[in-house]
Amino acid sequence: MKRYTFLIVQIIGIIIFSSFKSDNPKSLKPVKVSPDQDNAGLVLPKGFGALIVAENLGKARHLTVTPKGDIYVKLSKALNEKTIYHLKDNNGDGKVDEQIGFGDYIGTGIFLKNNYLYASSDEEVFRYQLNHNYEVITPDKPEKLVTGLINKRQHNTKSIVLDNNNNIYVNIGSPSNSCQYQNRAKGSMGIPNCPTLDSAGGIWQFKADKLNQSYKEGVRYATGLRNVMGLDWNPENNTLFVMQHGRDNLSSIFPDLYDDKANAELPAECMFMIKKGDNAGWPYSYYDPIQKKKILAPEYGGDGKKEADPSFIDPVVAFPAHLAPNALLFYTGNQFPERYKNGAFVAFHGSWNRAPLKQEGFFVAFVPFKNGKPSGEWEIFANNFAGTENITSTSQAKYRPCGLAQGPDGSLYISEDKKGTIFRIVYDGK
Amino acid sequence: MMVNKLIASLLLVLVMSISAFAQSKSKAPVKKAVSKAAPVAAGMQNSINNGKVVYTQYCAVCHQADGLGVPGLNPPLSKTVYVLGDQTRLINIVLKGLSEGVEIDGETYSNVMPAMAFLTDQQVADVLTYVRNSFQNKASAITAAQVKAVRANSKK
């Protein structure tokens, strides 16, 4: 009996002590964040290190990091019935030690600007007011900014970003591959004046502080974009940039014009600089990275060589086909070396449509920028998310990069949705 | 003399069975499970081999070489109720396509499967026989006659 009493006293003591600890997180001395052994399996340029900050979140899509260093991550599959997680690192060792779930709608988009957290379902956009610690004040009562966006399963995710004028940009992906009469069917031609473009296949602009907007209140800011997952506002030239997921299935729809190798190499995954009113050409055109030309889509009479309407905008960067760019981030931090400043990071989810050829692109790329224009070739920044070089089937990949965010200290955060891992990339200059 | 003859014929039998074994091994490189289980009828093995060619050309792009699909986009073909269940439904998936939003082990898939009625009855039979005997599946063959009947029925 005596022994038990002692034990109980001890347990109570531990409880009191640990609650005291979490009540005063700031009084703890911050431990220096150090990379995991072997950089968590990632391959990085010299001087960079990686650590896993959170794991097992499931379908972790986009994420954002607050000025205090907390993470908000959007899930496209509920985890313990919640679809947004607020992740905290109370002891400052770089690893998340507290997870607070809220939200009951699955989705992809999440973005933080000024005193609001913005998040999207596959049909709607919400915002949450934040307190001075960047914590959501009423997690169960978001304000609905945008509603009624089309969701026909395919390309239904709504990525979001804000400019500096209180506008929010929302990607509305096309519910088809190439606007055929029969989606992805062999030989089926494209519907003239693709009707999809009225309500999808572009970027829509809404007010970031007006409730219950839909198509009527929004502006079709840019069209001819098949599906954009990664988008960001370039702080240098104050312009929207997007990464398009290019069309699939050239060889299975038009086997007489394209073989499997051509399908694996066409078309480029394009980065576009977007000005209001731009048309990027989908479904009538695709960008061929080998001929370096906009080519008329076979669904609209193309033969792999005929050029498309020249009024469609050109890409600013052409990446290899089918790599699936899921996030774009302009880096404004001071932690990384000077050449990374204002450059673009792009998270690639990795391909599936290259089959039967080997799958590629389970990496984060970097493009140096100057004054809002690429100033050099793109390069692989963080590699080996797949865990092996030889991926013949997509599900063999260990991790699939999906979201990007910058921390207050200039660290780069990468989410992945195969297992739900969040990586943090740091630079120690050695 | 008698003994010699006996030894000779025993040897012959041994050589024959070894070469037969080697042949059957080289003929069935597709799946370990297949060669381990009861011998597959030659006709079925033929159909599996031809079906693999059809699969690589028309299905692998979405369902992938390993039949495990692409998370969130294209479903796996390993031990699903669609692959192993009702054969008419399975044949119709290839002939008419599918875009209803299947749920397999709690996962949904956002892509669509196009109709592939341009495949011949034999090609549909072969590819489904291949699928039903690959990716950890083990099920009976689908015949061209079955495909023909389903196709005729759905035209009515």
mmCIF file of C-alpha atoms in Angstrom, chain A residues 59 77 152-156 183-186 248-249 252 255 260 263 351-356 359 392-396 400 418, chain B residues 56 58 60-62 64-74 98-102 105-107 109-112 114-115 118:
data_model
loop_
_atom_site.group_PDB
_atom_site.id
_atom_site.type_symbol
_atom_site.label_atom_id
_atom_site.label_comp_id
_atom_site.label_asym_id
_atom_site.label_seq_id
_atom_site.Cartn_x
_atom_site.Cartn_y
_atom_site.Cartn_z
ATOM 1 C CA LYS A 59 -2.546 12.580 -47.315
ATOM 2 C CA LYS A 77 -8.133 12.386 -46.281
ATOM 3 C CA LYS A 152 -16.230 16.436 -61.005
ATOM 4 C CA ARG A 153 -13.658 14.186 -59.322
ATOM 5 C CA GLN A 154 -10.860 14.635 -61.879
ATOM 6 C CA HIS A 155 -8.504 17.586 -61.208
ATOM 7 C CA ASN A 156 -10.853 18.788 -58.485
ATOM 8 C CA ASN A 183 -12.565 11.558 -71.914
ATOM 9 C CA ARG A 184 -9.283 9.706 -72.568
ATOM 10 C CA ALA A 185 -10.898 7.404 -75.148
ATOM 11 C CA LYS A 186 -8.844 6.303 -78.121
ATOM 12 C CA ASP A 248 -1.690 12.804 -70.585
ATOM 13 C CA ASN A 249 -2.257 9.799 -72.827
ATOM 14 C CA SER A 252 -3.109 5.736 -75.913
ATOM 15 C CA PRO A 255 -1.364 5.611 -81.226
ATOM 16 C CA ASP A 260 5.122 5.250 -75.917
ATOM 17 C CA ASN A 263 4.054 9.972 -74.808
ATOM 18 C CA SER A 351 4.953 10.631 -62.764
ATOM 19 C CA TRP A 352 2.528 7.828 -63.618
ATOM 20 C CA ASN A 353 1.709 8.588 -67.243
ATOM 21 C CA ARG A 354 5.195 7.717 -68.511
ATOM 22 C CA ALA A 355 4.297 4.004 -68.309
ATOM 23 C CA PRO A 356 5.319 1.624 -69.785
ATOM 24 C CA GLN A 359 8.589 6.705 -63.782
ATOM 25 C CA THR A 392 8.597 1.268 -62.785
ATOM 26 C CA SER A 393 5.241 1.687 -61.027
ATOM 27 C CA THR A 394 4.266 4.855 -59.163
ATOM 28 C CA SER A 395 3.228 3.180 -55.918
ATOM 29 C CA GLN A 396 6.801 1.931 -55.418
ATOM 30 C CA ARG A 400 5.698 11.834 -53.094
ATOM 31 C CA LYS A 418 2.287 9.030 -49.603
ATOM 32 C CA THR B 56 1.199 -3.367 -71.372
ATOM 33 C CA TYR B 58 -3.618 -0.437 -73.090
ATOM 34 C CA ALA B 60 -0.355 -0.274 -67.757
ATOM 35 C CA VAL B 61 -0.318 3.463 -68.428
ATOM 36 C CA CYS B 62 -2.949 3.896 -65.712
ATOM 37 C CA GLN B 64 0.898 0.516 -63.800
ATOM 38 C CA ALA B 65 3.155 -2.435 -64.585
ATOM 39 C CA ASP B 66 2.688 -3.896 -61.110
ATOM 40 C CA GLY B 67 -1.117 -3.596 -61.233
ATOM 41 C CA LEU B 68 -1.136 -1.515 -58.062
ATOM 42 C CA GLY B 69 -2.434 1.648 -59.738
ATOM 43 C CA VAL B 70 -1.695 5.227 -58.700
ATOM 44 C CA PRO B 71 -2.855 6.419 -55.247
ATOM 45 C CA GLY B 72 -5.897 8.685 -55.544
ATOM 46 C CA LEU B 73 -6.008 8.415 -59.342
ATOM 47 C CA ASN B 74 -6.176 4.896 -60.746
ATOM 48 C CA LEU B 98 -15.936 3.281 -65.722
ATOM 49 C CA SER B 99 -16.451 6.620 -64.063
ATOM 50 C CA GLU B 100 -18.605 5.995 -61.027
ATOM 51 C CA GLY B 101 -15.989 6.473 -58.323
ATOM 52 C CA VAL B 102 -15.075 3.045 -57.030
ATOM 53 C CA ASP B 105 -10.093 -0.390 -49.092
ATOM 54 C CA GLY B 106 -11.362 3.070 -48.177
ATOM 55 C CA GLU B 107 -9.559 4.778 -51.067
ATOM 56 C CA TYR B 109 -9.826 7.325 -57.393
ATOM 57 C CA SER B 110 -10.410 10.529 -59.325
ATOM 58 C CA ASN B 111 -9.443 9.511 -62.868
ATOM 59 C CA VAL B 112 -11.794 7.948 -65.411
ATOM 60 C CA PRO B 114 -12.219 5.112 -71.013
ATOM 61 C CA ALA B 115 -14.295 2.515 -72.888
ATOM 62 C CA PHE B 118 -12.210 -1.346 -79.973
#
